[in-house]
PDB file of C-alpha atoms in Angstrom:
ATOM      1  CA  MET Z   1      -4.064   4.951-129.792  1.00 55.00           C
ATOM      2  CA  LYS Z   2      -1.508   6.484-132.133  1.00 55.00           C
ATOM      3  CA  LEU Z   3      -0.964   9.364-129.724  1.00 56.00           C
ATOM      4  CA  LEU Z   4      -0.553   6.955-126.800  1.00 56.00           C
ATOM      5  CA  PHE Z   5       2.200   5.089-128.626  1.00 54.00           C
ATOM      6  CA  SER Z   6       3.847   8.400-129.524  1.00 55.00           C
ATOM      7  CA  LEU Z   7       3.957   9.238-125.815  1.00 58.00           C
ATOM      8  CA  PHE Z   8       5.455   5.889-124.929  1.00 54.00           C
ATOM      9  CA  PHE Z   9       8.086   6.116-127.669  1.00 51.00           C
ATOM     10  CA  SER Z  10       9.108   9.470-126.170  1.00 54.00           C
ATOM     11  CA  PHE Z  11       9.453   7.720-122.808  1.00 56.00           C
ATOM     12  CA  LEU Z  12      11.688   5.117-124.458  1.00 52.00           C
ATOM     13  CA  LEU Z  13      13.898   7.859-125.893  1.00 49.00           C
ATOM     14  CA  ILE Z  14      14.633   8.959-122.342  1.00 51.00           C
ATOM     15  CA  THR Z  15      15.091   5.522-120.765  1.00 51.00           C
ATOM     16  CA  THR Z  16      16.933   3.656-123.516  1.00 47.00           C
ATOM     17  CA  ALA Z  17      19.346   6.293-124.801  1.00 49.00           C
ATOM     18  CA  ASP Z  18      22.506   7.494-123.121  1.00 50.00           C
ATOM     19  CA  VAL Z  19      22.879  11.153-122.205  1.00 48.00           C
ATOM     20  CA  SER Z  20      23.508  12.058-125.844  1.00 46.00           C
ATOM     21  CA  PHE Z  21      20.061  10.615-126.663  1.00 47.00           C
ATOM     22  CA  ALA Z  22      21.387   8.540-129.550  1.00 49.00           C
ATOM     23  CA  LEU Z  23      18.587   6.727-131.374  1.00 51.00           C
ATOM     24  CA  GLN Z  24      18.500   2.956-131.629  1.00 55.00           C
ATOM     25  CA  ARG Z  25      16.281   0.220-133.008  1.00 62.00           C
ATOM     26  CA  ILE Z  26      13.706  -1.152-130.584  1.00 65.00           C
ATOM     27  CA  PRO Z  27      12.011  -4.505-131.422  1.00 73.00           C
ATOM     28  CA  ILE Z  28       8.260  -4.447-130.790  1.00 75.00           C
ATOM     29  CA  GLN Z  29       5.722  -7.241-130.555  1.00 80.00           C
ATOM     30  CA  GLY Z  30       2.187  -7.550-129.261  1.00 80.00           C
ATOM     31  CA  THR Z  31      -1.470  -7.220-130.164  1.00 85.00           C
ATOM     32  CA  VAL Z  32      -3.706  -4.194-130.645  1.00 80.00           C
ATOM     33  CA  ASN Z  33      -7.495  -4.254-130.934  1.00 82.00           C
ATOM     34  CA  PHE Z  34      -8.351  -0.987-132.649  1.00 79.00           C
ATOM     35  CA  ALA Z  35     -12.112  -1.662-132.387  1.00 81.00           C
ATOM     36  CA  ASP Z  36     -11.940  -1.858-128.580  1.00 82.00           C
ATOM     37  CA  GLN Z  37      -8.950   0.527-128.415  1.00 83.00           C
ATOM     38  CA  ALA Z  38      -6.954  -1.854-126.257  1.00 85.00           C
ATOM     39  CA  GLY Z  39      -3.641  -3.614-126.604  1.00 85.00           C
ATOM     40  CA  ILE Z  40      -0.575  -5.244-125.103  1.00 88.00           C
ATOM     41  CA  ILE Z  41       2.798  -4.209-126.515  1.00 84.00           C
ATOM     42  CA  LYS Z  42       6.263  -5.483-125.568  1.00 84.00           C
ATOM     43  CA  PHE Z  43       9.360  -3.356-126.179  1.00 77.00           C
ATOM     44  CA  THR Z  44      12.711  -5.138-126.041  1.00 78.00           C
ATOM     45  CA  VAL Z  45      15.974  -3.207-125.762  1.00 72.00           C
ATOM     46  CA  ASP Z  46      19.458  -4.774-125.752  1.00 70.00           C
ATOM     47  CA  SER Z  47      18.113  -8.305-125.177  1.00 67.00           C
ATOM     48  CA  GLN Z  48      16.753  -7.341-121.765  1.00 74.00           C
ATOM     49  CA  GLN Z  49      13.474  -8.324-120.201  1.00 80.00           C
ATOM     50  CA  PRO Z  50      10.872  -6.408-122.258  1.00 82.00           C
ATOM     51  CA  LEU Z  51       8.920  -3.427-121.077  1.00 84.00           C
ATOM     52  CA  VAL Z  52       5.262  -4.440-121.216  1.00 88.00           C
ATOM     53  CA  LEU Z  53       2.645  -1.776-121.901  1.00 87.00           C
ATOM     54  CA  GLU Z  54      -1.072  -2.528-121.511  1.00 91.00           C
ATOM     55  CA  VAL Z  55      -3.701  -0.016-122.612  1.00 89.00           C
ATOM     56  CA  ALA Z  56      -7.491  -0.356-122.241  1.00 91.00           C
ATOM     57  CA  ARG Z  57     -10.198   2.170-123.146  1.00 91.00           C
ATOM     58  CA  VAL Z  58     -12.502   3.039-120.227  1.00 93.00           C
ATOM     59  CA  SER Z  59     -14.644   5.724-121.860  1.00 92.00           C
ATOM     60  CA  GLU Z  60     -14.374   8.284-124.627  1.00 89.00           C
ATOM     61  CA  GLY Z  61     -10.854   9.722-124.393  1.00 88.00           C
ATOM     62  CA  ASN Z  62     -10.033   7.915-121.129  1.00 93.00           C
ATOM     63  CA  TYR Z  63      -7.691   4.944-120.803  1.00 93.00           C
ATOM     64  CA  ASP Z  64      -6.280   2.722-118.080  1.00 94.00           C
ATOM     65  CA  VAL Z  65      -2.605   1.861-118.504  1.00 92.00           C
ATOM     66  CA  GLN Z  66      -0.108  -0.480-116.909  1.00 93.00           C
ATOM     67  CA  LEU Z  67       3.641  -0.498-117.493  1.00 89.00           C
ATOM     68  CA  ALA Z  68       5.703  -3.389-116.139  1.00 91.00           C
ATOM     69  CA  ALA Z  69       9.510  -3.391-115.970  1.00 88.00           C
ATOM     70  CA  THR Z  70      11.710  -6.216-114.693  1.00 88.00           C
ATOM     71  CA  ASN Z  71      15.398  -5.493-114.050  1.00 85.00           C
ATOM     72  CA  TRP Z  72      15.287  -2.593-116.488  1.00 80.00           C
ATOM     73  CA  LYS Z  73      18.950  -1.614-116.835  1.00 78.00           C
ATOM     74  CA  ARG Z  74      19.889   1.729-118.363  1.00 69.00           C
ATOM     75  CA  GLU Z  75      22.862   3.845-117.329  1.00 64.00           C
ATOM     76  CA  LEU Z  76      22.681   3.878-113.489  1.00 65.00           C
ATOM     77  CA  LEU Z  77      19.246   2.239-113.362  1.00 73.00           C
ATOM     78  CA  ASP Z  78      18.281  -1.322-112.535  1.00 81.00           C
ATOM     79  CA  LEU Z  79      14.555  -0.944-112.001  1.00 85.00           C
ATOM     80  CA  SER Z  80      11.739  -3.393-111.361  1.00 90.00           C
ATOM     81  CA  ALA Z  81       8.250  -1.962-110.962  1.00 90.00           C
ATOM     82  CA  VAL Z  82       4.618  -2.185-112.032  1.00 92.00           C
ATOM     83  CA  LEU Z  83       3.167   1.241-112.781  1.00 91.00           C
ATOM     84  CA  ASN Z  84      -0.591   1.728-112.969  1.00 95.00           C
ATOM     85  CA  GLY Z  85      -2.472   4.838-113.939  1.00 94.00           C
ATOM     86  CA  SER Z  86      -4.876   6.645-116.191  1.00 95.00           C
ATOM     87  CA  LEU Z  87      -4.538   8.750-119.319  1.00 92.00           C
ATOM     88  CA  LYS Z  88      -6.916  11.314-120.755  1.00 93.00           C
ATOM     89  CA  ILE Z  89      -6.763  12.481-124.371  1.00 88.00           C
ATOM     90  CA  LEU Z  90      -7.842  16.095-124.865  1.00 87.00           C
ATOM     91  CA  GLN Z  91      -8.566  18.019-128.041  1.00 78.00           C
ATOM     92  CA  SER Z  92      -7.317  21.593-127.961  1.00 70.00           C
ATOM     93  CA  LYS Z  93      -9.913  24.372-127.895  1.00 68.00           C
ATOM     94  CA  GLU Z  94      -8.630  25.621-131.232  1.00 65.00           C
ATOM     95  CA  GLY Z  95      -9.257  22.168-132.712  1.00 59.00           C
ATOM     96  CA  VAL Z  96      -5.630  21.770-133.719  1.00 61.00           C
ATOM     97  CA  GLY Z  97      -3.635  18.931-132.153  1.00 69.00           C
ATOM     98  CA  THR Z  98      -4.338  16.819-129.122  1.00 81.00           C
ATOM     99  CA  SER Z  99      -2.650  16.314-125.768  1.00 88.00           C
ATOM    100  CA  ILE Z 100      -2.447  13.647-123.102  1.00 89.00           C
ATOM    101  CA  GLN Z 101      -2.847  14.186-119.379  1.00 93.00           C
ATOM    102  CA  GLY Z 102      -1.710  11.344-117.189  1.00 93.00           C
ATOM    103  CA  ASN Z 103      -1.090  10.089-113.694  1.00 94.00           C
ATOM    104  CA  ILE Z 104       0.962   6.937-113.148  1.00 93.00           C
ATOM    105  CA  SER Z 105       2.111   5.506-109.837  1.00 94.00           C
ATOM    106  CA  SER Z 106       3.559   2.465-108.127  1.00 91.00           C
ATOM    107  CA  LYS Z 107       3.284   1.628-104.441  1.00 81.00           C
ATOM    108  CA  TYR Z 108       6.419  -0.517-104.483  1.00 82.00           C
ATOM    109  CA  ALA Z 109       9.484  -0.598-106.713  1.00 87.00           C
ATOM    110  CA  LEU Z 110      12.939  -2.169-106.639  1.00 88.00           C
ATOM    111  CA  LEU Z 111      15.994  -0.132-107.575  1.00 84.00           C
ATOM    112  CA  LYS Z 112      18.952  -2.512-107.803  1.00 80.00           C
ATOM    113  CA  ASN Z 113      16.929  -4.921-105.627  1.00 82.00           C
ATOM    114  CA  HIS Z 114      16.487  -2.248-102.941  1.00 84.00           C
ATOM    115  CA  PRO Z 115      12.809  -1.550-102.090  1.00 85.00           C
ATOM    116  CA  PHE Z 116      11.376   1.926-102.541  1.00 82.00           C
ATOM    117  CA  GLU Z 117       7.853   3.154-101.928  1.00 78.00           C
ATOM    118  CA  ASN Z 118       5.557   5.743-103.466  1.00 81.00           C
ATOM    119  CA  MET Z 119       6.732   6.412-107.000  1.00 88.00           C
ATOM    120  CA  SER Z 120       4.362   8.639-108.973  1.00 93.00           C
ATOM    121  CA  VAL Z 121       4.315  11.064-111.888  1.00 93.00           C
ATOM    122  CA  ASP Z 122       1.757  13.617-113.139  1.00 96.00           C
ATOM    123  CA  PHE Z 123       2.393  14.829-116.675  1.00 94.00           C
ATOM    124  CA  THR Z 124       1.060  16.353-119.894  1.00 94.00           C
ATOM    125  CA  PHE Z 125       2.273  15.433-123.379  1.00 90.00           C
ATOM    126  CA  HIS Z 126       1.584  17.901-126.200  1.00 87.00           C
ATOM    127  CA  ASN Z 127       3.245  18.682-129.527  1.00 84.00           C
ATOM    128  CA  GLY Z 128       6.358  16.666-128.750  1.00 83.00           C
ATOM    129  CA  GLU Z 129       6.874  18.123-125.274  1.00 90.00           C
ATOM    130  CA  LEU Z 130       6.595  16.143-122.053  1.00 91.00           C
ATOM    131  CA  GLN Z 131       5.635  18.472-119.206  1.00 95.00           C
ATOM    132  CA  ILE Z 132       6.293  16.832-115.832  1.00 95.00           C
ATOM    133  CA  HIS Z 133       4.154  18.560-113.234  1.00 97.00           C
ATOM    134  CA  SER Z 134       5.212  16.297-110.383  1.00 96.00           C
ATOM    135  CA  PHE Z 135       7.547  13.337-110.092  1.00 94.00           C
ATOM    136  CA  ILE Z 136       8.070  11.704-106.686  1.00 93.00           C
ATOM    137  CA  PHE Z 137      10.386   8.814-105.927  1.00 88.00           C
ATOM    138  CA  SER Z 138      11.303   8.185-102.300  1.00 86.00           C
ATOM    139  CA  ALA Z 139      13.050  11.364-101.053  1.00 90.00           C
ATOM    140  CA  LEU Z 140      13.361  12.761-104.602  1.00 91.00           C
ATOM    141  CA  SER Z 141      10.907  15.044-106.350  1.00 95.00           C
ATOM    142  CA  ALA Z 142      11.172  16.717-109.733  1.00 95.00           C
ATOM    143  CA  SER Z 143       9.316  18.947-112.155  1.00 97.00           C
ATOM    144  CA  GLY Z 144      10.041  20.431-115.547  1.00 96.00           C
ATOM    145  CA  SER Z 145       9.898  19.615-119.224  1.00 95.00           C
ATOM    146  CA  VAL Z 146      11.541  17.555-121.961  1.00 92.00           C
ATOM    147  CA  ARG Z 147      11.029  18.718-125.549  1.00 92.00           C
ATOM    148  CA  PHE Z 148      11.727  16.137-128.256  1.00 82.00           C
ATOM    149  CA  ASN Z 149      11.555  18.231-131.417  1.00 73.00           C
ATOM    150  CA  PRO Z 150      13.519  19.383-133.266  1.00 76.00           C
ATOM    151  CA  ILE Z 151      16.332  18.718-130.732  1.00 81.00           C
ATOM    152  CA  THR Z 152      15.874  17.162-127.309  1.00 87.00           C
ATOM    153  CA  GLU Z 153      15.864  19.937-124.714  1.00 93.00           C
ATOM    154  CA  VAL Z 154      15.651  19.458-120.943  1.00 93.00           C
ATOM    155  CA  ASN Z 155      14.592  21.886-118.228  1.00 96.00           C
ATOM    156  CA  MET Z 156      14.227  20.105-114.873  1.00 96.00           C
ATOM    157  CA  ILE Z 157      14.496  20.905-111.181  1.00 97.00           C
ATOM    158  CA  ILE Z 158      15.219  18.007-108.826  1.00 95.00           C
ATOM    159  CA  LYS Z 159      14.653  18.455-105.100  1.00 96.00           C
ATOM    160  CA  ILE Z 160      16.083  16.154-102.439  1.00 94.00           C
ATOM    161  CA  ASP Z 161      14.662  15.983 -98.930  1.00 94.00           C
ATOM    162  CA  GLY Z 162      16.531  13.704 -96.534  1.00 93.00           C
ATOM    163  CA  LEU Z 163      17.907  11.106 -98.970  1.00 90.00           C
ATOM    164  CA  PRO Z 164      20.038   8.532 -97.055  1.00 89.00           C
ATOM    165  CA  MET Z 165      23.655   8.656 -98.189  1.00 85.00           C
ATOM    166  CA  GLN Z 166      23.789   4.861 -98.047  1.00 80.00           C
ATOM    167  CA  TYR Z 167      21.951   4.883-101.374  1.00 79.00           C
ATOM    168  CA  LEU Z 168      25.213   5.979-103.016  1.00 69.00           C
ATOM    169  CA  ALA Z 169      26.202   2.319-102.931  1.00 66.00           C
ATOM    170  CA  LEU Z 170      23.319   1.586-105.324  1.00 70.00           C
ATOM    171  CA  PHE Z 171      25.032   3.597-108.070  1.00 67.00           C
ATOM    172  CA  VAL Z 172      28.720   2.927-107.376  1.00 65.00           C
ATOM    173  CA  LYS Z 173      30.213  -0.510-108.027  1.00 62.00           C
ATOM    174  CA  ASN Z 174      33.578   0.016-106.348  1.00 62.00           C
ATOM    175  CA  MET Z 175      32.505   1.861-103.214  1.00 62.00           C
ATOM    176  CA  GLU Z 176      35.623   1.821-101.021  1.00 60.00           C
ATOM    177  CA  PHE Z 177      34.093   3.562 -98.010  1.00 66.00           C
ATOM    178  CA  SER Z 178      30.866   3.699 -96.057  1.00 75.00           C
ATOM    179  CA  ALA Z 179      28.545   6.690 -96.021  1.00 80.00           C
ATOM    180  CA  TYR Z 180      26.081   7.703 -93.313  1.00 86.00           C
ATOM    181  CA  GLY Z 181      23.686  10.620 -92.987  1.00 90.00           C
ATOM    182  CA  LYS Z 182      21.006  12.287 -95.078  1.00 93.00           C
ATOM    183  CA  VAL Z 183      21.292  14.719 -97.976  1.00 93.00           C
ATOM    184  CA  SER Z 184      18.957  17.567 -98.922  1.00 95.00           C
ATOM    185  CA  GLY Z 185      19.149  20.196-101.615  1.00 95.00           C
ATOM    186  CA  GLU Z 186      18.275  21.115-105.167  1.00 97.00           C
ATOM    187  CA  ILE Z 187      19.702  20.257-108.600  1.00 95.00           C
ATOM    188  CA  ARG Z 188      18.863  22.003-111.874  1.00 97.00           C
ATOM    189  CA  VAL Z 189      19.358  20.265-115.234  1.00 95.00           C
ATOM    190  CA  GLN Z 190      18.974  22.548-118.231  1.00 96.00           C
ATOM    191  CA  GLY Z 191      19.970  22.634-121.888  1.00 94.00           C
ATOM    192  CA  PHE Z 192      20.135  20.482-124.986  1.00 92.00           C
ATOM    193  CA  SER Z 193      20.887  16.767-124.800  1.00 84.00           C
ATOM    194  CA  ASN Z 194      24.484  17.173-125.974  1.00 85.00           C
ATOM    195  CA  ASN Z 195      25.167  20.176-123.746  1.00 90.00           C
ATOM    196  CA  LEU Z 196      23.404  19.655-120.412  1.00 92.00           C
ATOM    197  CA  ASN Z 197      24.114  22.253-117.734  1.00 96.00           C
ATOM    198  CA  ILE Z 198      23.937  20.902-114.183  1.00 95.00           C
ATOM    199  CA  SER Z 199      24.074  23.083-111.078  1.00 97.00           C
ATOM    200  CA  GLY Z 200      22.938  22.879-107.513  1.00 96.00           C
ATOM    201  CA  LYS Z 201      23.579  22.791-103.804  1.00 96.00           C
ATOM    202  CA  LEU Z 202      23.536  19.802-101.445  1.00 94.00           C
ATOM    203  CA  VAL Z 203      23.703  19.880 -97.636  1.00 94.00           C
ATOM    204  CA  SER Z 204      24.139  17.046 -95.138  1.00 92.00           C
ATOM    205  CA  TYR Z 205      24.135  17.164 -91.330  1.00 90.00           C
ATOM    206  CA  ASN Z 206      25.633  14.806 -88.735  1.00 90.00           C
ATOM    207  CA  GLY Z 207      26.988  12.193 -91.109  1.00 90.00           C
ATOM    208  CA  SER Z 208      30.177  10.445 -92.141  1.00 85.00           C
ATOM    209  CA  PHE Z 209      32.060   9.682 -95.315  1.00 74.00           C
ATOM    210  CA  GLY Z 210      34.572   6.902 -94.845  1.00 70.00           C
ATOM    211  CA  PRO Z 211      36.698   7.758 -91.766  1.00 69.00           C
ATOM    212  CA  HIS Z 212      35.550  11.395 -91.723  1.00 71.00           C
ATOM    213  CA  SER Z 213      32.635  12.462 -89.508  1.00 83.00           C
ATOM    214  CA  TYR Z 214      31.053  15.896 -89.800  1.00 86.00           C
ATOM    215  CA  HIS Z 215      28.483  18.213 -88.278  1.00 84.00           C
ATOM    216  CA  MET Z 216      27.710  19.737 -91.659  1.00 86.00           C
ATOM    217  CA  ALA Z 217      28.861  19.291 -95.249  1.00 89.00           C
ATOM    218  CA  GLN Z 218      27.784  21.754 -97.920  1.00 90.00           C
ATOM    219  CA  PHE Z 219      28.565  21.329-101.611  1.00 92.00           C
ATOM    220  CA  LYS Z 220      27.874  23.779-104.422  1.00 95.00           C
ATOM    221  CA  PHE Z 221      28.496  22.641-107.979  1.00 95.00           C
ATOM    222  CA  LYS Z 222      27.975  23.453-111.641  1.00 96.00           C
ATOM    223  CA  GLY Z 223      29.200  22.232-114.975  1.00 96.00           C
ATOM    224  CA  ILE Z 224      28.332  20.593-118.275  1.00 95.00           C
ATOM    225  CA  TYR Z 225      27.639  16.873-118.127  1.00 91.00           C
ATOM    226  CA  PRO Z 226      29.600  14.782-117.362  1.00 90.00           C
ATOM    227  CA  ILE Z 227      32.165  17.087-115.679  1.00 93.00           C
ATOM    228  CA  ILE Z 228      30.926  18.894-112.572  1.00 93.00           C
ATOM    229  CA  HIS Z 229      33.011  21.556-110.811  1.00 95.00           C
ATOM    230  CA  ILE Z 230      32.705  21.647-107.006  1.00 92.00           C
ATOM    231  CA  ASP Z 231      33.666  24.960-105.425  1.00 89.00           C
ATOM    232  CA  ASP Z 232      32.581  27.360-102.661  1.00 85.00           C
ATOM    233  CA  SER Z 233      31.940  24.263-100.523  1.00 87.00           C
ATOM    234  CA  HIS Z 234      32.980  23.372 -97.000  1.00 83.00           C
ATOM    235  CA  ILE Z 235      32.900  20.658 -94.377  1.00 84.00           C
ATOM    236  CA  ASP Z 236      32.620  21.204 -90.605  1.00 81.00           C
ATOM    237  CA  GLN Z 237      34.046  18.143 -88.852  1.00 78.00           C
ATOM    238  CA  ARG Z 238      32.707  16.792 -85.560  1.00 76.00           C
ATOM    239  CA  ASP Z 239      35.810  18.072 -83.771  1.00 68.00           C
ATOM    240  CA  GLY Z 240      34.911  21.544 -85.049  1.00 65.00           C
ATOM    241  CA  PHE Z 241      37.696  21.983 -87.605  1.00 72.00           C
ATOM    242  CA  SER Z 242      36.409  23.431 -90.867  1.00 75.00           C
ATOM    243  CA  PHE Z 243      37.862  23.459 -94.370  1.00 78.00           C
ATOM    244  CA  LYS Z 244      36.949  24.308 -97.937  1.00 81.00           C
ATOM    245  CA  VAL Z 245      36.553  21.648-100.608  1.00 84.00           C
ATOM    246  CA  LYS Z 246      36.992  21.951-104.367  1.00 87.00           C
ATOM    247  CA  GLY Z 247      37.525  19.602-107.258  1.00 89.00           C
ATOM    248  CA  ASN Z 248      36.044  18.031-110.379  1.00 92.00           C
ATOM    249  CA  LEU Z 249      33.634  15.109-110.482  1.00 89.00           C
ATOM    250  CA  ASP Z 250      33.128  12.951-113.586  1.00 90.00           C
ATOM    251  CA  LEU Z 251      29.533  11.689-113.445  1.00 85.00           C
ATOM    252  CA  SER Z 252      30.218   9.208-116.244  1.00 83.00           C
ATOM    253  CA  ASP Z 253      32.818   7.465-114.064  1.00 83.00           C
ATOM    254  CA  LEU Z 254      31.036   6.969-110.743  1.00 76.00           C
ATOM    255  CA  ASN Z 255      32.545   3.487-110.447  1.00 74.00           C
ATOM    256  CA  ASN Z 256      35.769   5.299-109.542  1.00 78.00           C
ATOM    257  CA  LEU Z 257      34.088   7.743-107.176  1.00 75.00           C
ATOM    258  CA  SER Z 258      36.495   6.905-104.345  1.00 73.00           C
ATOM    259  CA  SER Z 259      39.597   7.861-106.323  1.00 78.00           C
ATOM    260  CA  GLN Z 260      37.895  11.010-107.620  1.00 81.00           C
ATOM    261  CA  ILE Z 261      37.117  12.164-104.081  1.00 77.00           C
ATOM    262  CA  ARG Z 262      40.715  11.529-103.001  1.00 77.00           C
ATOM    263  CA  ASN Z 263      41.809  14.025-105.653  1.00 80.00           C
ATOM    264  CA  PHE Z 264      39.675  16.798-104.163  1.00 78.00           C
ATOM    265  CA  VAL Z 265      41.581  19.725-102.680  1.00 70.00           C
ATOM    266  CA  SER Z 266      40.836  20.822 -99.098  1.00 67.00           C
ATOM    267  CA  ASN Z 267      42.034  24.136 -97.662  1.00 63.00           C
ATOM    268  CA  PRO Z 268      41.368  26.175 -94.510  1.00 58.00           C
ATOM    269  CA  LEU Z 269      38.369  28.514 -94.563  1.00 53.00           C
ATOM    270  CA  ILE Z 270      39.919  31.904 -95.390  1.00 50.00           C
ATOM    271  CA  SER Z 271      38.024  35.102 -96.108  1.00 51.00           C
ATOM    272  CA  GLY Z 272      39.141  38.647 -96.816  1.00 49.00           C
ATOM    273  CA  GLU Z 273      41.552  40.291 -99.211  1.00 51.00           C
ATOM    274  CA  LYS Z 274      45.269  41.024 -99.246  1.00 48.00           C
ATOM    275  CA  LYS Z 275      46.468  41.717 -95.670  1.00 52.00           C
ATOM    276  CA  ASP Z 276      43.044  41.584 -93.986  1.00 47.00           C
ATOM    277  CA  LEU Z 277      42.379  37.860 -93.675  1.00 45.00           C
ATOM    278  CA  GLU Z 278      40.400  35.505 -91.450  1.00 53.00           C
ATOM    279  CA  TRP Z 279      41.036  31.801 -90.922  1.00 49.00           C
ATOM    280  CA  THR Z 280      38.046  29.905 -89.535  1.00 54.00           C
ATOM    281  CA  LEU Z 281      39.704  27.241 -87.402  1.00 50.00           C
ATOM    282  CA  LYS Z 282      36.609  25.708 -85.823  1.00 50.00           C
ATOM    283  CA  ARG Z 283      32.868  26.022 -86.309  1.00 50.00           C
ATOM    284  CA  LEU Z 284      30.685  24.393 -83.651  1.00 49.00           C
ATOM    285  CA  GLN Z 285      26.896  24.075 -83.797  1.00 52.00           C
ATOM    286  CA  THR Z 286      24.968  25.209 -80.719  1.00 46.00           C
ATOM    287  CA  GLU Z 287      21.689  24.023 -79.224  1.00 44.00           C
ATOM    288  CA  GLN Z 288      20.202  27.482 -79.891  1.00 46.00           C
ATOM    289  CA  ASN Z 289      20.212  26.906 -83.680  1.00 50.00           C
ATOM    290  CA  GLY Z 290      23.406  28.863 -84.155  1.00 50.00           C
ATOM    291  CA  SER Z 291      27.167  28.413 -84.260  1.00 53.00           C
ATOM    292  CA  ILE Z 292      30.357  29.443 -82.482  1.00 46.00           C
ATOM    293  CA  GLU Z 293      33.347  30.153 -84.705  1.00 53.00           C
ATOM    294  CA  PHE Z 294      36.976  30.272 -83.568  1.00 49.00           C
ATOM    295  CA  LYS Z 295      38.953  32.482 -85.934  1.00 53.00           C
ATOM    296  CA  TYR Z 296      42.535  33.616 -86.425  1.00 49.00           C
ATOM    297  CA  MET Z 297      42.420  37.172 -87.751  1.00 51.00           C
ATOM    298  CA  LYS Z 298      45.190  39.052 -89.505  1.00 51.00           C
ATOM    299  CA  ARG Z 299      44.532  42.771 -89.722  1.00 51.00           C
ATOM    300  CA  GLY Z 300      46.821  44.937 -91.855  1.00 53.00           C
ATOM    301  CA  THR Z 301      50.044  46.320 -90.389  1.00 50.00           C
ATOM    302  CA  SER Z 302      50.510  47.304 -86.748  1.00 47.00           C
ATOM    303  CA  SER Z 303      52.134  50.553 -85.563  1.00 49.00           C
ATOM    304  CA  GLY Z 304      55.396  48.674 -85.156  1.00 49.00           C
ATOM    305  CA  GLY Z 305      55.474  47.797 -88.846  1.00 48.00           C
ATOM    306  CA  GLU Z 306      54.430  44.190 -88.340  1.00 49.00           C
ATOM    307  CA  ASP Z 307      51.229  42.409 -89.252  1.00 48.00           C
ATOM    308  CA  ALA Z 308      48.807  42.148 -86.317  1.00 45.00           C
ATOM    309  CA  GLY Z 309      47.237  38.771 -85.695  1.00 45.00           C
ATOM    310  CA  PHE Z 310      44.900  37.595 -82.954  1.00 44.00           C
ATOM    311  CA  LEU Z 311      42.441  34.846 -82.090  1.00 41.00           C
ATOM    312  CA  GLY Z 312      38.749  35.657 -81.890  1.00 43.00           C
ATOM    313  CA  VAL Z 313      35.463  33.980 -81.073  1.00 40.00           C
ATOM    314  CA  GLN Z 314      32.290  34.773 -82.974  1.00 42.00           C
ATOM    315  CA  HIS Z 315      28.843  33.581 -81.856  1.00 36.00           C
ATOM    316  CA  ARG Z 316      26.135  33.491 -84.560  1.00 40.00           C
ATOM    317  CA  LEU Z 317      22.465  32.840 -84.008  1.00 35.00           C
ATOM    318  CA  LYS Z 318      20.053  31.864 -86.770  1.00 40.00           C
ATOM    319  CA  PHE Z 319      16.405  32.883 -86.681  1.00 30.00           C
TER     320      PHE Z 319
END
C-alpha cells in the first residue's frame, strides 16, 4: 500500500504543480484497512473538489483501482472523469526494490465540459521514475518518462493524429477568431522541470484560421518553455499564394493568443543565395498527390549587365 500511495503522490506532483513543479501542501482524508489492503483516500488541492482514490486488493500483488475527478482544474485543464484499472506490484529479480505495472482507462471524460472518449494509460513506476508506455486521449498519444528524483526530469513524445482545431477554444479564453480543420504532427518535451525544451512540427490541411483559408499550413517550432520560436514554416492559401511565417509564442499567455498571432511576421517564400533567388508565388495541390508551383526566378546577371528574371512553373509529384 505504501508503494501505491507513493505512485499517486508522484501523479499529484504532475497534476497539481505548475511547470516549475513547485511543491505544495495537499490535505488528505480517508480510511485505509491495512488487513484487507483496501482504502478510500481523498486529496484536496486549492479548495477544489477532491480527487478520490479507491484501492482494493484482488490477489497477492494485484489491486483494482478507481480514480474520480470532478472539475479538476490545473493550468489548462478542467477535467471530469472516472478512471478504472488494475495495478500489479512486482519484486525485482535481484530482490532489491519493487515496481508497479498499471493500466488505467476511462471510456468517457469531460475536458472543460466537452466530451472525449477512450482515455487510457499503460505505465510502470520504479525507483522514482514513471515510465509511460502508452497514453491515449482522443487524437493525442504520448510515451516517455518522468523521473522525480533528485530533480524532476521529463522525456516525452506527443503525437497528434487529426486533432480538430476547434479544440483550441477549450484552452483559450479570449478566442477572437474561429478555427476549422485538423492538425497532425509530433511534439517532443525534454529536460528538467525548470528548463523544458519543446520542439516539433504540426501540419494542417484544408482548414481556416479566422478569415484566412488554406490548403496547407506547416509549422516548425522549438524553444524553452514558455517561449516557443516558430520558424521555417509556411502557409499555402486556398487561392494558391504561399508565404513564410515566423514569430514567438508565449505558452503561458494563451489567453492572448489572438494578439500573439497578429504579431507574427509573414514573408514571401524565397530560396537561394545572393543573386540567384526564387520567389514561390503560388503553390497549388493536384489530384495526383502532388503540387504545381508558380515561381519568379532571378538568375545572376545577364549578358547585358542586368539581372535576368523570369516566371516559371514547376510540377512536383509525391510518391
